[in-house]
Coordinates of C-alpha atoms in Angstrom, one line a residue:
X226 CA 20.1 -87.0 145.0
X227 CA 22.9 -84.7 146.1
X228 CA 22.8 -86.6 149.5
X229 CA 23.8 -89.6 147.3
X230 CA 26.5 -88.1 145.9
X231 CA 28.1 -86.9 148.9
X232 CA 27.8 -90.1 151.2
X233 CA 30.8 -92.5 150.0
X234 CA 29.3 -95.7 148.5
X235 CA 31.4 -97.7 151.3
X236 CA 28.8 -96.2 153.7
X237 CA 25.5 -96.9 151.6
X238 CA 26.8 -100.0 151.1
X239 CA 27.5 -100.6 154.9
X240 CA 24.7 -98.8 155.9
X241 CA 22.1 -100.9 153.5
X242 CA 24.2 -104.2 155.0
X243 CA 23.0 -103.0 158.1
X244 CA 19.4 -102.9 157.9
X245 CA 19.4 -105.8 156.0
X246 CA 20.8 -108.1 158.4
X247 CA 18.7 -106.3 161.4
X248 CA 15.6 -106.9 159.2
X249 CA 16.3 -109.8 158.4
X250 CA 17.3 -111.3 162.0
X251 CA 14.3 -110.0 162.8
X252 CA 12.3 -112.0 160.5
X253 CA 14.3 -115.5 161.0
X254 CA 14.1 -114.8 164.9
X255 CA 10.5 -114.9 164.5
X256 CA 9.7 -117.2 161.5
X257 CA 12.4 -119.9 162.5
X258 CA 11.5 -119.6 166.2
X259 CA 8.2 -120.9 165.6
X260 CA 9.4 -123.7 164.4
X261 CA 12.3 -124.7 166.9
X262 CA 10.9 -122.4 169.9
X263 CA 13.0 -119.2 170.4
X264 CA 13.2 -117.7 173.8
X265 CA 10.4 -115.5 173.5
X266 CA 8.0 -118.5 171.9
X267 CA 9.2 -120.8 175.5
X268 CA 8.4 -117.4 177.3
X269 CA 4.6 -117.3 175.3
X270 CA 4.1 -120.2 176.7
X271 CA 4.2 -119.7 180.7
X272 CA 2.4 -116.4 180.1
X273 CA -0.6 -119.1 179.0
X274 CA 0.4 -121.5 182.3
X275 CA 0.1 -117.7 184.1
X276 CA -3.2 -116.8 182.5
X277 CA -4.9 -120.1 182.5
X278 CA -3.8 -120.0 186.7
X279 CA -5.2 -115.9 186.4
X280 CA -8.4 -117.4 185.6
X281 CA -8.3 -119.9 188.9
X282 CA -7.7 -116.3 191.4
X283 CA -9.9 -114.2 192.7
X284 CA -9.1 -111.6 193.6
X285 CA -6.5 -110.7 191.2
X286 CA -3.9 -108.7 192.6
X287 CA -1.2 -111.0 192.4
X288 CA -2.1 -110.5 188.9
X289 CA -1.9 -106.9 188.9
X290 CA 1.2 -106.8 189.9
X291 CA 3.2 -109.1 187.9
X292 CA 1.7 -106.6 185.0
X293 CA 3.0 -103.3 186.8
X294 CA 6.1 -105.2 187.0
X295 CA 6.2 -106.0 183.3
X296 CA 5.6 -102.6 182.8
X297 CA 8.3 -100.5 184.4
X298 CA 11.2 -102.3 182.4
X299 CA 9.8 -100.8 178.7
X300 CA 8.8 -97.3 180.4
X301 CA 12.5 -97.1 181.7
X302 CA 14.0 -97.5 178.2
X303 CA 11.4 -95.3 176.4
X304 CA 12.6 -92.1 178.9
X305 CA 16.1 -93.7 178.5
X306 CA 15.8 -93.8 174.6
X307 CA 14.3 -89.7 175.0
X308 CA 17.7 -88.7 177.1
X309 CA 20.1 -90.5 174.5
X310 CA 17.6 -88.8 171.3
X311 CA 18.5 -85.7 173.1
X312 CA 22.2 -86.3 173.6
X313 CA 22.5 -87.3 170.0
X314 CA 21.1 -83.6 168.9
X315 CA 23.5 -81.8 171.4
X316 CA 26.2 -83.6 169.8
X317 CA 25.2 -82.1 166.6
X318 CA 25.8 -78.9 167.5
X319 CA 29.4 -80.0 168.7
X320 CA 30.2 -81.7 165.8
X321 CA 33.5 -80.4 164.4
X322 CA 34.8 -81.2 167.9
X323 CA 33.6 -84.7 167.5
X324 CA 35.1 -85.2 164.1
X325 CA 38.7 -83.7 165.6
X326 CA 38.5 -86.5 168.2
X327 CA 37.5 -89.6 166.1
X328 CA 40.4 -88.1 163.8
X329 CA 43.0 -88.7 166.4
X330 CA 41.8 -92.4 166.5
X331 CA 44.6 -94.2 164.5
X332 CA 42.5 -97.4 162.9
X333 CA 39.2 -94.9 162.3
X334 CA 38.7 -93.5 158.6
X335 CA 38.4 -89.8 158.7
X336 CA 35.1 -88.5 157.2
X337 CA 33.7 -85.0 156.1
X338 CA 31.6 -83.4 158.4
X339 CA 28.2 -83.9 156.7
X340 CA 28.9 -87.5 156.6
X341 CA 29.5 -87.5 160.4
X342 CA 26.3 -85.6 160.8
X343 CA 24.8 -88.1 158.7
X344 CA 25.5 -90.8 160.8
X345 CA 24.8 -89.3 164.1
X346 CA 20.9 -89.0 162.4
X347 CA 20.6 -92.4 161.6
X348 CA 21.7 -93.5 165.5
X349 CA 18.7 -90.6 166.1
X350 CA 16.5 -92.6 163.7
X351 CA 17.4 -96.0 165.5
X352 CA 16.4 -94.4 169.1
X353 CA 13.2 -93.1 167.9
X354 CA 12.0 -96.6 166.5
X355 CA 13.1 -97.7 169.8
X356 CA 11.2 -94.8 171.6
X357 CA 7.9 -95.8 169.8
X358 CA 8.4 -99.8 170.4
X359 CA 8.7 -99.0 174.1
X360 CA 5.9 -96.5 174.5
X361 CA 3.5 -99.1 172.3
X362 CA 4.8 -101.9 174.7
X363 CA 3.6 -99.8 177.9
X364 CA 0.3 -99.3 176.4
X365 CA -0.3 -103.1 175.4
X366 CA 0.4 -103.6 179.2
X367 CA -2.2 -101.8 180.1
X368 CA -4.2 -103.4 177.8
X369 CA -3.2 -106.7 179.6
X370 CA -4.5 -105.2 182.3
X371 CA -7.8 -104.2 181.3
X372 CA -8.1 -108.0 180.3
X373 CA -7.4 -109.6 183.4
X374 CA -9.7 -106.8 185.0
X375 CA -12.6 -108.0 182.7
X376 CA -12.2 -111.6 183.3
X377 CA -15.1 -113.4 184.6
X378 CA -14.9 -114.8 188.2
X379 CA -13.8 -118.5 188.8
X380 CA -17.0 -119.6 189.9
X381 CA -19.0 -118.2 186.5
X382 CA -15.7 -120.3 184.4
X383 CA -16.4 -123.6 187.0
X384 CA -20.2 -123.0 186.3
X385 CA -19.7 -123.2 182.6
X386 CA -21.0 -119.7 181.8
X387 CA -17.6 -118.4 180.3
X388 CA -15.0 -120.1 178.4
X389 CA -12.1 -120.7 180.9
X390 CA -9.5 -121.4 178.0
X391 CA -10.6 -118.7 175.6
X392 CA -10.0 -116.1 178.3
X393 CA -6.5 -117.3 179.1
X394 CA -5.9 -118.0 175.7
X395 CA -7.2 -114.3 175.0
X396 CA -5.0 -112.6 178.0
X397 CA -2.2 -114.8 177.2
X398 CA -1.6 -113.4 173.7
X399 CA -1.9 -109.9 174.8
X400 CA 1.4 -110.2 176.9
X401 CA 2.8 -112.3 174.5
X402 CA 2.1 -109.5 172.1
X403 CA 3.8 -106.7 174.4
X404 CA 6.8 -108.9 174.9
X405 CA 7.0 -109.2 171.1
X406 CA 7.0 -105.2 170.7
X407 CA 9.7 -104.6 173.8
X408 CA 11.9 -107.3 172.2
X409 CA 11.8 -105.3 169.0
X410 CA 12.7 -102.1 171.2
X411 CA 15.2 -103.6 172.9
X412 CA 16.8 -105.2 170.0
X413 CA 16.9 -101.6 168.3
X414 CA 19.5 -100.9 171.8
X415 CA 21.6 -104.4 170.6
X416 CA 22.1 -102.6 166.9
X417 CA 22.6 -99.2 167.7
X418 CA 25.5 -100.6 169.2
X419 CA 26.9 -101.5 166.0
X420 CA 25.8 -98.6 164.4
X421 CA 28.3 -96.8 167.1
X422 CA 31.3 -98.9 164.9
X423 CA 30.0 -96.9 161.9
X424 CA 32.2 -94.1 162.8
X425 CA 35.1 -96.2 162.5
X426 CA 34.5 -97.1 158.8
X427 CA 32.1 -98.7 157.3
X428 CA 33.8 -102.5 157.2
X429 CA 33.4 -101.9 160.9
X430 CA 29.8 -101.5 161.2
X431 CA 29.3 -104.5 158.9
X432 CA 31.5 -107.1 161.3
X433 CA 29.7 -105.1 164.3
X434 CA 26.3 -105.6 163.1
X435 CA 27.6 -109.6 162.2
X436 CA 28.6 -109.4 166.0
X437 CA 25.7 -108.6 167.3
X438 CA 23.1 -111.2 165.1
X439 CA 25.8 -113.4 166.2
X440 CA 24.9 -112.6 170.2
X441 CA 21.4 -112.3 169.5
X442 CA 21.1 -115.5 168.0
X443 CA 23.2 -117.3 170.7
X444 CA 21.1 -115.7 173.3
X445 CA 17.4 -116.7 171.7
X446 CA 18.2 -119.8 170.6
X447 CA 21.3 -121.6 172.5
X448 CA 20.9 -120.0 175.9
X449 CA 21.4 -121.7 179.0
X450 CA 18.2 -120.2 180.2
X451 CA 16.5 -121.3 177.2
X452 CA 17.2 -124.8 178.1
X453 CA 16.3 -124.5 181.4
X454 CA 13.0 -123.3 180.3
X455 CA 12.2 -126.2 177.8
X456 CA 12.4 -128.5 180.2
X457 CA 8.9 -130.4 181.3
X458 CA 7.7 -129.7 184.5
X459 CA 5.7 -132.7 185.8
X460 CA 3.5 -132.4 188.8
X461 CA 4.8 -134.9 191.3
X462 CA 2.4 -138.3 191.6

């Protein structure tokens, strides 16, 4: 309760803004992109075209592979998101310093330096749900991969033992469902951005974090590449 009365109500206010709009971008991103096909609902559908072909290989290296790929890209932002956690706990030892400098910023609001301290722990807080997102992602990879290891061999699915399509449908969900978790991860990065305009003033982290849906939103659901990848591809007569 004494926190509450110490933080300005311009910052709760801001602050509750914020989550609301991440939350609830992150609900509409997946909830409306069923419905008109986001960028990662196209994406879930090659990773059945790739499954469904993972069936047809044997072996299955090519396979492997692609999955180690996948998996580097979340395991390089969850030992990023550990470096900045730590940076952001060094700089709470330096904080006076760091409220001197934003103070010599002519359009940024001076603050105490609780409230400063405060903020710097909710960029830790962002960085850590990040941290967990990508670590989770890396272990559903591996998941993928014991999958496609288990899969039948083409000849038991062309004999009719095993269900080709349940299999690929099976796999198929698995990397849809690790793509899922390192978008979540990598949108945490997008809003700690916006979180960084806090330290202006609050009005600033509400038309950052407007920003940002704004980008996100362009990127998922008007992207060039997300036409690209609606279009039908026809095999040739």
């Amino acid at each position: 309760m004494k926190l509450l009365s110490i933080i300005p109500w311009a910052d709760w206010l801001a602050l509750v803004c914020f989550f609301a709009l991440w939350t609830g971008y992150a609900w509409f991103a997946r909830v409306w992109g069923r419905k008109k096909g986001s960028l990662i609902q196209t994406t879930n559908r090659y990773r059945g075209y790739w499954m469904t072909q993972a069936t047809s290989r044997d072996p299955r290296m090519l396979d492997g592979v692609i999955t180690q790929t996948l998996s580097t890209t979340p395991a390089f932002f969850s030992s990023t998101s550990i470096l900045v956690i730590g940076g952001l706990f060094a700089l709470l030892g330096t904080t006076d310093k760091a409220t001197e400098l934003m103070s010599e910023i002519p359009f940024a609001q001076t603050t105490t330096l609780i409230v400063f301290e405060f903020k710097i722990l909710v960029m830790v807080a962002i960085f850590v749900y990040a941290f967990f997102r990508f670590s989770w992602c890396m272990r559903q990879y591996t998941f993928v991969a014991l999958v496609i290891g288990a899969m039948p061999s083409p000849e038991d699915f062309d004999a009719g033992k095993f269900d080709r399509d349940h299999y690929a449908r099976r796999a198929a969900a698995m990397v849809g469902a690790a793509a899922e978790t390192f978008n979540d991860g990598l949108r945490a990065y997008y809003f700690s951005f916006a979180a960084l305009a806090w330290f202006i003033s609050p009005l600033s982290l509400v038309l950052a974090t407007l920003a940002v849906v704004a980008i996100l939103y362009m990127r998922e659901f008007r992207s060039e590449v997300l036409h690209i990848l609606k279009e039908d591809v026809t095999p040739l007569p």
